[in-house]
XYZ file of C-alpha atoms in Angstrom:
350
model
C -9.243 22.394 -28.540
C -8.360 21.572 -24.969
C -4.595 21.270 -23.478
C -4.655 18.367 -21.518
C -1.414 16.719 -19.568
C 1.640 15.669 -21.268
C 1.344 12.202 -22.827
C 3.699 10.120 -24.867
C 4.920 11.791 -27.958
C 3.621 10.640 -31.275
C 4.522 10.731 -34.640
C 2.199 13.601 -35.535
C 4.427 16.252 -34.904
C 4.227 19.990 -36.040
C 7.127 21.400 -36.895
C 9.360 18.455 -37.964
C 10.846 17.718 -41.029
C 9.579 14.309 -41.186
C 12.573 12.726 -41.169
C 11.989 10.472 -38.217
C 13.455 6.616 -38.103
C 11.674 3.680 -38.084
C 12.094 2.865 -34.537
C 10.506 6.135 -33.679
C 7.592 5.157 -35.745
C 7.373 1.711 -33.918
C 7.142 3.536 -30.603
C 4.658 5.877 -31.842
C 0.955 5.361 -30.614
C -2.316 5.985 -32.350
C -4.736 9.001 -31.249
C -7.187 7.275 -28.451
C -11.007 7.689 -29.181
C -13.877 7.790 -26.711
C -17.204 7.482 -28.533
C -19.657 5.652 -26.456
C -20.665 6.112 -23.292
C -21.575 2.901 -20.476
C -23.377 4.562 -17.656
C -25.001 3.276 -14.621
C -27.173 5.112 -11.943
C -26.884 4.058 -8.553
C -29.527 5.147 -6.453
C -30.112 5.116 -2.483
C -33.587 3.568 -1.723
C -33.417 3.759 1.725
C -36.163 5.405 4.020
C -33.930 8.314 4.430
C -34.186 9.287 0.720
C -37.948 9.614 1.358
C -38.047 12.675 3.557
C -39.142 15.940 2.149
C -36.337 18.359 2.038
C -38.394 20.981 1.912
C -42.640 21.488 2.482
C -44.127 20.568 -1.086
C -40.778 19.359 -2.734
C -40.349 15.765 -3.692
C -37.963 13.489 -1.618
C -34.500 12.838 -2.918
C -35.604 9.458 -4.121
C -38.431 10.315 -6.276
C -36.039 13.329 -7.886
C -33.532 10.881 -8.603
C -35.984 8.116 -10.342
C -37.745 11.028 -12.188
C -34.411 12.508 -13.463
C -33.253 9.134 -14.408
C -36.342 8.456 -16.634
C -35.899 11.717 -18.341
C -32.127 11.406 -18.895
C -33.055 7.838 -20.506
C -35.479 9.242 -22.684
C -33.426 11.619 -24.315
C -30.721 9.024 -24.664
C -33.346 7.506 -26.876
C -34.284 10.076 -28.917
C -30.457 11.282 -29.364
C -30.042 7.533 -30.678
C -26.347 7.578 -29.134
C -26.162 3.752 -28.486
C -24.749 4.200 -25.409
C -25.420 1.706 -22.519
C -27.136 2.893 -19.500
C -28.264 0.851 -16.412
C -29.640 1.660 -13.075
C -28.769 -0.432 -9.555
C -30.748 0.473 -5.983
C -28.912 -0.246 -2.779
C -30.759 0.065 0.588
C -33.607 -2.123 -0.602
C -35.445 -5.310 0.820
C -34.781 -7.400 -2.249
C -31.632 -8.591 -3.922
C -31.339 -9.156 -7.533
C -28.439 -9.146 -10.235
C -28.534 -10.223 -13.792
C -28.289 -13.799 -14.334
C -24.927 -15.272 -13.953
C -23.798 -12.928 -11.252
C -23.398 -12.462 -7.693
C -26.168 -10.710 -5.648
C -25.492 -8.918 -2.574
C -27.947 -8.317 0.392
C -29.806 -4.825 -0.477
C -28.669 -4.507 -3.860
C -31.229 -4.503 -6.518
C -30.348 -4.280 -9.989
C -33.210 -2.463 -11.455
C -32.143 -2.431 -15.289
C -28.742 -4.010 -16.440
C -26.918 -2.204 -18.503
C -27.958 -1.907 -22.234
C -29.318 0.216 -24.956
C -32.433 1.959 -23.748
C -35.695 1.421 -25.166
C -39.532 2.414 -25.014
C -40.152 -0.401 -22.367
C -37.158 0.314 -19.990
C -38.311 3.816 -20.029
C -41.775 2.995 -18.986
C -40.842 1.005 -16.306
C -38.665 3.857 -14.768
C -41.715 6.296 -14.883
C -43.938 3.654 -13.035
C -41.139 3.486 -10.295
C -40.852 7.118 -10.389
C -44.717 7.172 -9.836
C -44.114 5.028 -6.498
C -44.426 1.597 -7.710
C -41.625 0.532 -5.516
C -43.214 -2.800 -4.140
C -40.550 -4.990 -6.415
C -37.543 -4.066 -4.516
C -38.880 -2.025 -1.184
C -36.581 -0.700 1.549
C -34.433 -1.967 3.947
C -35.673 -2.249 7.509
C -34.254 0.753 9.872
C -32.466 -0.850 12.819
C -31.678 -4.012 11.293
C -28.418 -5.143 9.486
C -26.028 -2.289 8.305
C -25.729 -1.630 4.618
C -22.033 -2.688 3.537
C -21.164 -0.074 0.977
C -18.084 -2.197 -0.206
C -20.521 -4.939 -1.432
C -22.366 -1.905 -3.728
C -19.518 -0.747 -4.887
C -18.062 -4.392 -5.520
C -21.546 -4.847 -7.424
C -20.661 -2.110 -9.635
C -17.722 -3.407 -11.028
C -19.109 -7.096 -11.474
C -22.003 -5.082 -13.712
C -19.468 -3.191 -15.879
C -17.169 -6.336 -16.479
C -20.465 -8.083 -17.167
C -21.683 -5.417 -19.456
C -18.496 -5.706 -21.709
C -18.597 -2.169 -22.719
C -16.900 -1.204 -26.439
C -13.403 -0.283 -26.555
C -12.932 3.116 -25.869
C -16.102 3.405 -24.014
C -16.555 6.041 -21.164
C -17.554 4.347 -18.260
C -19.556 6.439 -15.622
C -21.309 5.994 -12.181
C -23.977 8.575 -11.093
C -24.050 8.004 -7.699
C -27.459 9.201 -5.977
C -27.667 9.336 -2.294
C -28.036 11.398 0.975
C -26.057 9.351 3.056
C -22.509 10.779 3.907
C -21.907 8.559 6.332
C -22.169 5.034 4.789
C -19.463 3.591 7.091
C -18.885 3.768 10.625
C -15.189 4.419 10.110
C -12.225 1.924 10.702
C -11.409 -0.982 8.524
C -14.859 -0.861 6.960
C -14.037 2.503 5.504
C -10.674 1.654 4.493
C -11.998 -1.559 2.438
C -14.878 0.360 0.985
C -12.215 3.397 -0.283
C -10.212 0.454 -1.698
C -13.131 -0.715 -3.940
C -13.306 2.986 -4.811
C -9.937 3.128 -5.878
C -10.308 -0.394 -7.772
C -13.314 1.033 -9.728
C -10.861 4.272 -11.094
C -8.156 1.610 -11.770
C -10.636 0.170 -14.044
C -11.470 3.268 -15.626
C -14.621 3.748 -14.030
C -15.532 7.127 -12.998
C -17.614 8.127 -9.912
C -19.737 11.072 -10.754
C -21.493 12.486 -7.348
C -24.580 13.624 -7.151
C -25.355 14.127 -3.136
C -28.597 15.364 -1.581
C -28.147 17.209 1.721
C -29.527 15.169 4.581
C -32.289 16.633 6.255
C -31.253 19.839 8.336
C -27.607 20.003 7.761
C -25.068 20.241 4.986
C -23.692 16.995 3.310
C -20.147 16.173 4.929
C -17.141 16.346 2.554
C -14.752 17.221 4.950
C -11.344 15.727 5.629
C -11.445 12.243 6.665
C -15.118 11.796 5.837
C -16.199 8.608 3.903
C -16.798 10.025 0.429
C -13.548 12.809 0.267
C -11.390 9.506 1.033
C -13.501 7.536 -1.649
C -13.674 9.938 -4.464
C -9.803 11.139 -4.168
C -8.654 7.709 -4.055
C -10.781 6.515 -7.157
C -9.734 9.831 -9.042
C -5.919 9.046 -8.296
C -6.197 6.039 -9.536
C -8.014 7.157 -12.883
C -5.652 10.011 -13.299
C -2.461 7.370 -13.407
C -3.544 6.044 -16.829
C -1.513 7.900 -19.633
C -4.776 8.610 -21.898
C -7.030 9.519 -18.691
C -7.589 12.941 -19.795
C -9.975 11.128 -22.604
C -11.204 8.624 -20.296
C -12.468 11.002 -17.483
C -15.470 12.642 -18.475
C -15.433 16.550 -18.807
C -18.552 18.279 -16.918
C -18.451 21.961 -17.903
C -16.065 24.104 -19.905
C -12.938 24.815 -17.790
C -9.861 23.714 -19.026
C -8.690 22.489 -15.584
C -11.142 19.876 -15.678
C -10.508 18.548 -19.134
C -6.649 18.598 -18.016
C -7.616 15.490 -15.559
C -9.536 14.255 -12.584
C -7.151 15.382 -10.008
C -8.201 19.294 -10.949
C -11.876 18.670 -9.837
C -12.602 19.783 -6.564
C -14.463 17.558 -3.935
C -17.198 19.830 -2.297
C -20.468 20.977 -2.186
C -20.053 22.994 -5.366
C -19.148 20.296 -7.534
C -20.941 17.137 -5.721
C -24.244 18.334 -4.009
C -27.275 18.867 -5.635
C -29.385 21.567 -3.992
C -32.576 20.737 -5.349
C -34.540 18.656 -8.679
C -33.513 21.558 -10.575
C -29.677 21.668 -10.255
C -30.081 17.721 -10.406
C -31.784 18.099 -13.731
C -28.851 20.555 -14.494
C -25.975 18.273 -13.844
C -27.346 15.221 -15.832
C -28.373 17.706 -18.835
C -24.636 18.972 -19.135
C -23.368 15.164 -18.886
C -25.512 14.222 -21.654
C -24.332 17.134 -23.673
C -20.936 15.748 -23.905
C -18.273 16.827 -26.275
C -17.052 13.843 -27.967
C -13.087 13.275 -27.682
C -12.174 13.042 -31.450
C -8.824 12.204 -30.473
C -5.400 13.042 -28.459
C -2.433 13.911 -30.427
C 0.954 15.300 -29.261
C 1.825 18.809 -29.860
C 5.715 19.661 -29.851
C 7.071 23.146 -29.192
C 9.966 22.557 -31.580
C 12.101 19.665 -32.462
C 11.736 16.457 -31.764
C 13.560 16.823 -28.084
C 11.498 19.942 -27.074
C 8.737 20.109 -24.806
C 5.501 17.940 -25.819
C 1.896 18.456 -25.211
C -1.393 16.750 -25.568
C -3.818 17.944 -27.642
C -7.424 16.875 -27.067
C -9.541 17.445 -30.193
C -13.164 17.116 -29.437
C -16.598 18.068 -31.519
C -19.173 20.235 -30.097
C -21.635 19.394 -32.614
C -22.777 16.129 -34.343
C -24.988 15.137 -37.287
C -28.144 14.203 -36.300
C -29.366 10.642 -37.537
C -33.247 10.027 -37.411
C -33.799 6.856 -36.201
C -35.165 3.902 -38.566
C -38.858 3.831 -39.183
C -40.487 0.831 -37.469
C -44.277 -0.089 -37.989
C -45.847 -0.777 -34.347
C -49.380 -2.735 -33.558
C -51.573 -0.112 -31.616
C -52.945 -2.334 -29.090
C -49.529 -4.087 -27.742
C -46.879 -1.356 -29.317
C -44.954 -4.682 -31.083
C -43.118 -4.444 -33.775
C -44.947 -5.921 -36.877
C -42.949 -8.375 -38.871
C -43.915 -9.398 -42.772
C -43.392 -12.586 -43.283
C -43.875 -13.606 -47.238
C -44.649 -17.294 -48.527
C -44.640 -18.242 -52.311
C -47.016 -21.164 -53.410
C -47.361 -23.791 -56.043
C -50.080 -22.581 -58.334
C -51.073 -25.910 -59.328
C -50.628 -28.166 -56.320
C -50.485 -25.156 -53.591
C -47.638 -26.271 -52.149
C -45.071 -23.547 -50.302
C -42.053 -23.096 -52.646
C -38.699 -22.583 -50.915
C -36.098 -19.563 -52.182
C -33.712 -21.936 -53.206
C -36.481 -23.638 -55.540
């Protein structure tokens, strides 16, 4: 049980004599539940992501694609039924799901849906180096508009229509600590990040250090401002302690988004192993079972919010399906009934 920030009082009191009025019962709120995840991986696909961080180490883009492919595979094996998507930015081509506006240098590789075998195979092929479908934007050409990238993220979540109570999360993977030149462009992009927080979309940074220097998260930097504004908006929701995902075991992180520091330790992945560990912790999430009010005394006493979580969950094996060996497609059985005298087919209603 985690102690979270104080919330509106409920009728699930402890130590009360049960003599609350009907008006109190009408004002009480039901526990909030967060069962499913709706996750979007946003990966920088520009040329800078192809530079090797050290001799013999795969470039950040390869690390990101491999980690995402492994994550999606584990999601399939776990059978959680979560929605997962992948969007690239800094690409030569542009693409968006049917019915959505597409922006220059943004490519929706996989729309948000439950991952399956064909999706994992596609991600593995891309991670192996098959980048011909989207390519890289030309260096020295028109600049990347990070505001459009954040706007595309918002549109994708609206298009996916997550289930009520689902946790909406964006894993942002890049080694660019200054995607904006500053000024009005940075203000507009930071506002887009704040809009994501207002829509309860949690920005999870998975940054790579640029070649030869540290990732800049100092005062006045773009990502510090964008993450701070997004988390500030997310924390304003009265149930944000349940909506904001918890990565780690500290009570401070469970208490609210504003307690999570924005620094190198929490935002930058030094190598592939740290990236995989961060994603692994995110996968092994503790499901929020309910949020209840805990009163220290009578109705007028201080009210705390108790967040009940389940550390373990029962394993449900997937349903068995017969597949053809040649195409890996599902085998469907079709039964027909024929008249013995005339050889004509007989319908079920006959």
